[in-house]
CSV table of C-alpha atoms and ligand atoms in Angstrom, one decimal:
chain,number,residue,atom,x,y,z
A,842,MET,CA,0.0,0.0,0.0
A,843,ASN,CA,1.2,3.5,-0.8
A,844,ASN,CA,1.2,5.6,2.4
A,845,PHE,CA,1.9,8.8,0.6
A,846,ILE,CA,-1.5,10.1,-0.4
A,847,LYS,CA,-1.6,13.0,-2.8
A,848,THR,CA,-3.7,16.1,-2.3
A,849,GLU,CA,-6.8,16.1,-4.5
A,850,GLU,CA,-5.3,18.8,-6.7
A,851,GLN,CA,-1.9,20.6,-6.4
A,852,LYS,CA,-2.1,23.3,-3.6
A,853,VAL,CA,-0.3,26.5,-4.3
A,854,LEU,CA,0.8,29.4,-2.1
A,855,ARG,CA,2.0,32.6,-3.7
A,856,ASP,CA,5.5,33.7,-2.7
A,857,PRO,CA,7.5,36.8,-3.8
A,858,ILE,CA,10.8,34.8,-4.0
A,859,HIS,CA,9.7,31.5,-5.7
A,860,GLY,CA,6.5,32.6,-7.4
A,861,TYR,CA,4.6,29.6,-6.1
A,862,ILE,CA,5.1,27.1,-3.3
A,863,ARG,CA,3.6,23.9,-4.6
A,864,VAL,CA,2.2,21.1,-2.4
A,865,ASP,CA,1.3,17.7,-3.8
A,866,TYR,CA,1.3,15.4,-0.7
A,867,LYS,CA,-1.4,15.3,2.0
A,868,VAL,CA,1.2,14.9,4.7
A,869,ILE,CA,3.0,18.1,3.7
A,870,TRP,CA,-0.3,20.0,3.6
A,871,ASP,CA,-1.4,18.6,7.0
A,872,VAL,CA,1.9,19.7,8.6
A,873,ILE,CA,1.5,23.3,7.1
A,874,ASN,CA,-2.0,23.4,8.7
A,875,SER,CA,-0.9,22.3,12.1
A,876,ALA,CA,-0.9,24.7,15.1
A,877,TRP,CA,2.9,24.3,15.5
A,878,PHE,CA,3.7,25.2,12.0
A,879,GLN,CA,1.2,28.1,12.0
A,880,ARG,CA,3.0,29.4,15.1
A,881,LEU,CA,5.9,30.3,12.8
A,882,ARG,CA,3.7,33.1,11.4
A,883,ARG,CA,4.3,34.8,14.8
A,884,ILE,CA,8.1,34.6,14.7
A,885,ARG,CA,10.0,37.0,12.5
A,886,GLN,CA,12.9,35.7,10.5
A,887,LEU,CA,15.4,38.4,11.5
A,888,GLY,CA,15.8,39.3,15.2
A,889,GLY,CA,16.9,42.9,15.3
A,890,ALA,CA,17.4,43.6,11.6
A,891,ASN,CA,14.1,45.4,11.2
A,892,MET,CA,15.5,48.1,13.4
A,893,VAL,CA,17.8,48.9,10.5
A,894,TYR,CA,15.8,47.7,7.5
A,895,HIS,CA,12.2,48.6,8.2
A,896,CYS,CA,10.6,46.1,5.8
A,897,ALA,CA,12.4,43.1,7.3
A,898,GLU,CA,9.3,41.9,8.9
A,899,HIS,CA,9.0,38.6,7.1
A,900,THR,CA,8.5,35.4,9.2
A,901,ARG,CA,9.9,31.9,9.8
A,902,PHE,CA,6.7,30.7,8.3
A,903,ALA,CA,7.5,32.2,4.9
A,904,HIS,CA,11.2,31.0,5.1
A,905,SER,CA,10.2,27.5,6.0
A,906,LEU,CA,7.8,27.2,3.1
A,907,GLY,CA,10.6,28.6,0.9
A,908,VAL,CA,13.1,26.0,2.0
A,909,TYR,CA,10.5,23.3,1.4
A,910,GLU,CA,9.8,24.6,-2.1
A,911,LEU,CA,13.6,24.6,-3.0
A,912,VAL,CA,13.9,21.0,-1.7
A,913,ARG,CA,10.7,20.0,-3.7
A,914,ARG,CA,12.4,21.5,-6.8
A,915,LEU,CA,15.6,19.7,-6.1
A,916,VAL,CA,13.9,16.3,-5.9
A,917,THR,CA,11.7,16.8,-8.9
A,918,GLU,CA,13.7,19.0,-11.3
A,919,VAL,CA,17.3,17.8,-10.8
A,920,ASP,CA,17.5,14.6,-12.8
A,921,ASP,CA,20.4,13.0,-10.8
A,922,ILE,CA,18.5,13.5,-7.5
A,923,ARG,CA,15.1,12.5,-8.8
A,924,ASN,CA,16.5,9.3,-10.2
A,925,LEU,CA,18.5,8.4,-7.1
A,926,LEU,CA,16.0,8.9,-4.2
A,927,SER,CA,13.0,6.8,-3.4
A,928,GLU,CA,9.6,8.4,-3.0
A,929,GLU,CA,9.9,8.0,0.7
A,930,GLU,CA,13.3,9.7,0.8
A,931,LYS,CA,11.9,12.6,-1.2
A,932,ILE,CA,9.1,13.1,1.2
A,933,ILE,CA,11.4,12.8,4.2
A,934,VAL,CA,13.7,15.5,2.9
A,935,MET,CA,10.8,17.8,1.9
A,936,LEU,CA,9.4,17.4,5.4
A,937,ALA,CA,12.9,18.1,6.9
A,938,GLY,CA,13.1,21.3,4.8
A,939,LEU,CA,9.6,22.4,5.9
A,940,LEU,CA,10.4,21.6,9.6
A,941,HIS,CA,14.0,22.5,10.0
A,942,ASP,CA,13.2,25.8,11.8
A,943,ILE,CA,10.0,24.6,13.6
A,944,GLY,CA,11.9,24.9,17.0
A,945,HIS,CA,12.8,28.6,16.6
A,946,GLY,CA,11.8,30.8,19.5
A,947,PRO,CA,10.9,34.5,19.5
A,948,TYR,CA,13.4,36.9,18.0
A,949,SER,CA,15.0,34.0,16.3
A,950,HIS,CA,18.7,33.7,17.1
A,951,ALA,CA,18.6,36.3,19.9
A,952,PHE,CA,16.4,34.0,21.8
A,953,GLU,CA,18.9,31.1,21.6
A,954,THR,CA,21.6,33.4,23.0
A,955,ILE,CA,19.4,34.6,25.8
A,956,THR,CA,18.2,31.1,26.8
A,957,ASN,CA,21.2,29.1,25.9
A,958,THR,CA,19.1,26.7,23.8
A,959,SER,CA,19.4,25.5,20.3
A,960,HIS,CA,16.5,25.7,17.8
A,961,GLU,CA,17.6,22.4,16.2
A,962,GLU,CA,17.1,20.6,19.5
A,963,TYR,CA,13.7,22.0,19.9
A,964,SER,CA,12.9,21.2,16.2
A,965,CYS,CA,13.6,17.5,16.8
A,966,ARG,CA,11.7,17.5,20.1
A,967,ILE,CA,8.6,19.0,18.4
A,968,ILE,CA,8.9,16.5,15.5
A,969,GLU,CA,9.3,13.5,17.7
A,970,ASN,CA,7.8,14.1,21.1
A,971,LYS,CA,4.1,13.4,20.7
A,972,THR,CA,3.0,16.7,19.3
A,973,GLU,CA,0.3,17.2,16.7
A,974,ILE,CA,3.2,17.1,14.1
A,975,THR,CA,4.4,13.7,15.4
A,976,LYS,CA,0.9,12.4,15.0
A,977,ILE,CA,0.5,13.7,11.4
A,978,LEU,CA,3.9,12.1,10.5
A,979,GLU,CA,3.2,8.8,12.3
A,980,THR,CA,-0.3,8.5,10.8
A,981,CYS,CA,1.2,8.9,7.3
A,982,LYS,CA,3.9,6.2,8.0
A,983,LYS,CA,5.1,4.6,11.1
A,984,GLY,CA,8.6,5.7,12.0
A,985,LEU,CA,8.5,8.8,9.7
A,986,SER,CA,9.0,11.3,12.5
A,987,LYS,CA,12.3,9.8,13.6
A,988,LYS,CA,13.5,9.7,10.0
A,989,VAL,CA,12.7,13.4,9.5
A,990,ALA,CA,14.4,14.4,12.7
A,991,ASP,CA,17.4,12.3,11.8
A,992,VAL,CA,17.9,14.4,8.6
A,993,ILE,CA,17.9,17.6,10.8
A,994,ARG,CA,20.4,16.2,13.3
A,995,HIS,CA,22.7,14.8,10.5
A,996,LYS,CA,22.0,11.2,11.4
A,997,ALA,CA,20.1,10.1,8.3
A,998,LYS,CA,21.2,6.9,6.7
A,999,ASN,CA,21.5,8.7,3.4
A,1000,MET,CA,23.8,11.7,4.0
A,1001,LEU,CA,22.7,13.4,0.8
A,1002,LEU,CA,19.4,14.2,2.5
A,1003,SER,CA,21.1,16.2,5.2
A,1004,GLN,CA,23.4,17.8,2.7
A,1005,MET,CA,20.4,19.3,0.9
A,1006,ILE,CA,19.0,20.8,4.1
A,1007,SER,CA,22.2,21.8,5.9
A,1008,SER,CA,25.6,22.3,4.3
A,1009,GLN,CA,27.3,25.3,2.8
A,1010,LEU,CA,25.2,25.0,-0.3
A,1011,ASP,CA,21.7,24.0,0.9
A,1012,ALA,CA,18.1,24.9,0.5
A,1013,ASP,CA,18.1,26.7,3.8
A,1014,ARG,CA,20.8,29.2,2.9
A,1015,MET,CA,19.6,29.7,-0.6
A,1016,ASP,CA,16.2,30.6,0.6
A,1017,TYR,CA,17.2,32.9,3.5
A,1018,LEU,CA,19.7,34.8,1.4
A,1019,LEU,CA,17.3,35.6,-1.4
A,1020,ARG,CA,14.4,36.2,1.0
A,1021,ASP,CA,16.3,38.4,3.4
A,1022,ALA,CA,17.8,40.4,0.5
A,1023,TYR,CA,14.4,41.0,-0.9
A,1024,PHE,CA,12.8,42.1,2.4
A,1025,THR,CA,15.7,44.3,3.4
A,1026,GLY,CA,16.0,45.8,0.0
A,1027,THR,CA,19.7,44.9,-0.3
A,1028,ALA,CA,20.5,43.9,-3.9
A,1029,TYR,CA,23.8,42.2,-3.1
A,1030,GLY,CA,22.1,39.2,-1.5
A,1031,GLU,CA,20.8,38.1,-4.8
A,1032,PHE,CA,22.4,35.3,-6.9
A,1033,ASP,CA,21.6,33.1,-9.9
A,1034,LEU,CA,19.6,30.4,-8.3
A,1035,GLU,CA,18.4,28.9,-11.6
A,1036,ARG,CA,22.0,28.5,-12.9
A,1037,ILE,CA,22.9,26.7,-9.7
A,1038,PHE,CA,20.0,24.3,-10.1
A,1039,ARG,CA,20.9,23.6,-13.7
A,1040,THR,CA,24.5,22.6,-12.7
A,1041,ILE,CA,23.8,20.4,-9.7
A,1042,ARG,CA,24.9,16.8,-10.2
A,1043,ILE,CA,25.3,13.8,-7.9
A,1044,LYS,CA,28.6,12.0,-7.7
A,1045,ASP,CA,29.3,9.2,-5.2
A,1046,ASN,CA,26.1,10.1,-3.4
A,1047,LYS,CA,27.3,13.6,-2.9
A,1048,LEU,CA,25.9,16.8,-4.3
A,1049,VAL,CA,28.4,18.5,-6.6
A,1050,ILE,CA,28.3,21.4,-9.1
A,1051,LYS,CA,29.4,21.1,-12.7
A,1052,GLN,CA,32.5,23.2,-13.5
A,1053,SER,CA,30.4,25.5,-15.7
A,1054,GLY,CA,28.4,26.5,-12.6
A,1055,ILE,CA,31.4,27.7,-10.7
A,1056,TYR,CA,30.7,31.4,-11.3
A,1057,ALA,CA,27.1,31.0,-10.0
A,1058,ILE,CA,28.6,29.5,-6.8
A,1059,GLU,CA,31.2,32.3,-6.5
A,1060,ASN,CA,28.3,34.8,-6.8
A,1061,TYR,CA,26.3,32.9,-4.1
A,1062,ILE,CA,29.3,32.9,-1.7
A,1063,MET,CA,29.8,36.6,-2.3
A,1064,SER,CA,26.2,37.2,-1.6
A,1065,ARG,CA,26.6,35.5,1.8
A,1066,TYR,CA,29.7,37.5,2.5
A,1067,HIS,CA,27.8,40.8,1.9
A,1068,MET,CA,24.6,39.8,3.6
A,1069,TYR,CA,26.5,38.9,6.8
A,1070,LEU,CA,28.3,42.2,7.0
A,1071,GLN,CA,25.5,44.4,5.9
A,1072,VAL,CA,22.4,42.7,7.4
A,1073,TYR,CA,23.0,39.9,9.9
A,1074,TYR,CA,25.9,41.5,11.7
A,1075,HIS,CA,24.8,45.1,11.3
A,1076,PRO,CA,25.9,46.8,14.5
A,1077,VAL,CA,22.5,48.4,15.0
A,1078,ALA,CA,20.7,45.1,14.7
A,1079,ARG,CA,23.2,43.7,17.2
A,1080,SER,CA,22.7,46.6,19.5
A,1081,TYR,CA,18.9,45.8,19.6
A,1082,GLU,CA,19.6,42.2,20.4
A,1083,TYR,CA,22.1,43.3,23.1
A,1084,LEU,CA,19.4,45.3,24.7
A,1085,LEU,CA,17.1,42.2,24.8
A,1086,HIS,CA,20.0,40.4,26.4
A,1087,CYS,CA,20.4,43.1,29.1
A,1088,LEU,CA,16.7,43.1,29.9
A,1089,PHE,CA,16.7,39.4,30.5
A,1090,LYS,CA,19.8,39.5,32.5
A,1091,ARG,CA,18.2,42.0,34.8
A,1092,LEU,CA,15.0,40.0,35.1
A,1093,LYS,CA,17.0,36.9,35.9
A,1094,ASP,CA,19.0,38.7,38.6
A,1095,LEU,CA,15.9,40.1,40.2
A,1096,LYS,CA,14.4,36.6,40.4
A,1097,ALA,CA,17.6,35.4,42.0
A,1098,LYS,CA,17.1,37.9,44.7
A,1099,GLU,CA,13.4,37.1,44.9
A,1100,LYS,CA,12.6,40.8,44.7
A,1101,GLU,CA,10.1,40.8,42.0
A,1102,GLU,CA,7.2,38.9,40.5
A,1103,LEU,CA,7.7,38.2,36.9
A,1104,PRO,CA,4.5,36.9,35.4
A,1105,PHE,CA,5.2,37.4,31.7
A,1106,PHE,CA,8.4,35.4,31.3
A,1107,LYS,CA,8.1,33.2,34.4
A,1108,ALA,CA,8.7,29.7,33.0
A,1109,LEU,CA,11.5,31.1,30.8
A,1110,LEU,CA,13.3,32.8,33.7
A,1111,THR,CA,12.8,30.1,36.4
A,1112,LYS,CA,12.9,26.7,34.7
A,1113,LYS,CA,16.0,24.9,33.3
A,1114,GLU,CA,14.0,23.3,30.5
A,1115,LEU,CA,10.7,24.3,29.2
A,1116,THR,CA,7.9,21.8,28.4
A,1117,LEU,CA,6.7,21.9,24.8
A,1118,ASP,CA,3.4,23.5,25.9
A,1119,GLU,CA,5.3,26.3,27.6
A,1120,TYR,CA,7.6,26.7,24.6
A,1121,PHE,CA,4.6,26.9,22.3
A,1122,GLU,CA,3.4,30.0,24.1
A,1123,LEU,CA,6.6,31.9,23.3
A,1124,ASP,CA,6.6,34.0,20.1
A,1125,ASP,CA,7.2,37.5,19.1
A,1126,TYR,CA,3.7,38.5,20.0
A,1127,SER,CA,3.8,37.2,23.6
A,1128,PHE,CA,7.3,38.6,24.0
A,1129,ASN,CA,6.2,42.1,22.8
A,1130,TRP,CA,3.2,42.0,25.0
A,1131,GLY,CA,5.5,41.1,28.0
A,1132,PHE,CA,7.8,44.0,27.1
A,1133,ALA,CA,4.9,46.4,26.9
A,1134,GLN,CA,4.0,45.4,30.5
A,1135,LEU,CA,7.6,45.9,31.7
A,1136,VAL,CA,7.5,49.6,31.0
A,1137,HIS,CA,5.4,49.8,34.2
A,1138,HIS,CA,7.8,47.7,36.2
A,1139,GLU,CA,8.8,49.0,39.6
A,1140,ASP,CA,12.5,48.2,39.0
A,1141,GLU,CA,14.0,51.3,37.4
A,1142,ILE,CA,16.5,49.3,35.2
A,1143,VAL,CA,13.9,46.9,33.9
A,1144,LYS,CA,11.6,49.8,33.1
A,1145,ASP,CA,14.3,51.8,31.4
A,1146,LEU,CA,15.5,48.9,29.3
A,1147,ALA,CA,11.9,48.0,28.3
A,1148,LEU,CA,11.3,51.7,27.3
A,1149,ARG,CA,14.5,51.7,25.2
A,1150,LEU,CA,13.3,48.6,23.4
A,1151,ARG,CA,9.9,50.0,22.7
A,1152,ASP,CA,11.0,53.4,21.5
A,1153,ARG,CA,14.2,52.2,19.7
A,1154,HIS,CA,16.5,54.1,22.0
A,1155,LEU,CA,19.3,51.7,21.2
A,1156,PHE,CA,22.8,51.6,22.7
A,1157,GLU,CA,25.6,53.4,20.9
A,1158,TYR,CA,28.6,51.5,19.8
A,1159,THR,CA,32.3,52.0,19.1
A,1160,ASP,CA,35.3,49.8,18.4
A,1161,SER,CA,36.3,47.9,21.5
A,1162,SER,CA,39.7,48.2,23.2
A,1163,GLU,CA,40.9,48.1,26.8
A,1164,LYS,CA,41.4,51.9,26.8
A,1165,VAL,CA,37.9,52.6,25.4
A,1166,ILE,CA,36.3,50.2,28.0
A,1167,LYS,CA,38.2,51.8,30.9
A,1168,GLU,CA,37.0,55.3,29.8
A,1169,LEU,CA,33.4,54.0,29.3
A,1170,LYS,CA,33.3,52.5,32.8
A,1171,ALA,CA,34.3,55.8,34.3
A,1172,LYS,CA,31.7,57.6,32.3
A,1173,LEU,CA,28.9,55.1,33.2
A,1174,LYS,CA,29.7,55.4,36.9
A,1175,LYS,CA,29.6,59.2,36.7
A,1176,ALA,CA,26.2,59.0,34.9
A,1177,GLY,CA,24.8,56.6,37.5
A,1178,TYR,CA,24.5,53.6,35.2
A,1179,ASP,CA,25.2,50.0,36.4
A,1180,GLU,CA,27.8,48.7,33.9
A,1181,LYS,CA,26.4,45.2,34.3
A,1182,TYR,CA,23.3,46.1,32.3
A,1183,TYR,CA,24.5,49.1,30.3
A,1184,MET,CA,27.8,48.1,28.7
A,1185,GLY,CA,28.9,45.0,26.8
A,1186,LYS,CA,31.3,43.7,24.3
A,1187,ASP,CA,30.3,41.9,21.2
A,1188,ALA,CA,32.5,40.2,18.7
A,1189,VAL,CA,31.6,38.7,15.3
A,1190,LYS,CA,33.7,36.9,12.8
A,1191,GLN,CA,32.9,36.7,9.1
A,1192,ARG,CA,33.7,33.6,7.1
A,1193,PRO,CA,31.5,33.3,4.1
A,1194,TYR,CA,32.9,29.9,3.2
A,1195,VAL,CA,34.8,27.3,5.3
A,1196,PRO,CA,36.9,24.9,3.3
A,1197,TYR,CA,36.8,21.2,3.8
A,1198,HIS,CA,38.3,19.7,6.9
A,1199,GLU,CA,37.7,16.6,8.9
A,1200,ASN,CA,34.7,17.8,11.0
A,1201,ASN,CA,33.1,19.7,8.3
A,1202,SER,CA,31.1,17.7,5.8
A,1203,GLY,CA,29.3,20.7,4.4
A,1204,ALA,CA,32.0,21.8,1.8
A,1205,ILE,CA,31.1,22.6,-1.8
A,1206,TRP,CA,32.5,20.3,-4.4
A,1207,ILE,CA,33.1,21.0,-8.1
A,1208,LEU,CA,32.8,18.3,-10.7
A,1209,MET,CA,35.7,19.0,-13.1
A,1210,ARG,CA,35.5,18.3,-16.8
A,1211,ASP,CA,37.7,15.3,-16.5
A,1212,GLY,CA,35.3,13.7,-14.0
A,1213,SER,CA,37.3,14.4,-10.9
A,1214,THR,CA,36.0,16.5,-8.0
A,1215,LYS,CA,37.7,19.5,-6.4
A,1216,GLU,CA,36.7,21.4,-3.3
A,1217,ILE,CA,35.7,24.9,-4.5
A,1218,SER,CA,38.5,26.8,-2.8
A,1219,ASN,CA,40.9,24.8,-5.0
A,1220,ALA,CA,38.9,25.4,-8.1
A,1221,SER,CA,38.0,29.1,-7.8
A,1222,THR,CA,40.4,31.9,-7.4
A,1223,VAL,CA,37.7,34.1,-5.9
A,1224,VAL,CA,36.9,31.5,-3.1
A,1225,TYR,CA,40.6,30.8,-2.7
A,1226,SER,CA,41.2,34.5,-1.9
A,1227,LEU,CA,38.3,34.7,0.5
A,1228,VAL,CA,39.5,31.6,2.4
A,1229,HIS,CA,43.2,32.6,2.5
A,1230,GLY,CA,42.7,36.3,3.1
A,1231,PRO,CA,42.3,37.8,6.5
A,1232,THR,CA,39.0,37.1,8.3
A,1233,ILE,CA,37.0,40.1,9.1
A,1234,ASP,CA,36.5,40.6,12.8
A,1235,ASP,CA,34.2,43.2,14.2
A,1236,ASN,CA,34.7,43.9,17.9
A,1237,ILE,CA,32.5,46.5,19.3
A,1238,VAL,CA,31.3,47.7,22.7
A,1239,PHE,CA,27.7,49.0,23.5
A,1240,PHE,CA,26.9,51.8,25.9
A,1241,PRO,CA,24.1,54.3,26.4
A,1242,ALA,CA,24.2,57.3,24.1
A,1243,ASP,CA,23.8,59.9,26.9
A,1244,ILE,CA,26.9,59.3,28.9
B,1303,NI,NI1,16.4,28.2,8.1
């Protein structure tokens, strides 16, 4: 018996990046309509970037559908992949694409830093631990939920499936670069997706790119390079996320002293591990509602930080050095600020491509004309220069503008 029932007719969702998102299988459609997946409508894709790029309000919901669509195209339009995978493997990898970010919390990556959690871990829990999604997958085929989670945690029997979802050239990155470039209005995030798709081949069960596709890949890596510097690591976006960090630090410290009641973020602040029911409640909406209440908080620091978040009174930043920090500390003290909540260092490193080494299975491989494969940093002078040139570090320190 075939477990994989098709929808009565193809379902389509309009999308500004891919034109249409196309759904042919009932199990995919059911997952999209589950409460857990719909929750992603309430989580924006980019934590603090909308403080810089005002249209960057797009959601994890849109991105997850986009990743699914790219995987669907890979398994139906790329001959080598279509011929190699079974119908079950195709559905598993499409589901893994759809669900790879299901475990994201509010404010995306900022939330992971604040709570010390990983969204992949939550994704696997939500897929496997008796949620509505587990039920949909298990009703479709027994054992399906584990197989989908295994792709996300890189434990799939067929490594090609994980490579399609999470490597240095995967459906996840291709969708978020194009989508984030579109919604931020930054043209340098764009690249030639169709050319990449046309040059994908499979060699020794590994995804490779034909030599003639090398320029499209260089373009893709450069787009990553620019998007990281201009959008993801923009100092103003980081400043907003740092403010979130300070607010939670203060709330946690107050709880430790048992001075305050904290109804809005109680489970998050007091428990080591959240139940999935508690986790479900956390999204950008509930967080923002909580922040709105905190502007009336009796603790002056909580109140001030919540007001700064609401009104976009972000921290200023400058290059960090010992001398600068010493000066800032003195100024903070004079102005009556507690440096614990009003000053912090932040360092980011930019590496648009990491060449192959033992623990890194996600490298990009080029299929040369003679049939051999070469890792891209050995086949492209552009990537070679990026890999062997200096890494770009950005070390800054945040502080209130009025000191
Ligand atoms: Ni993603």
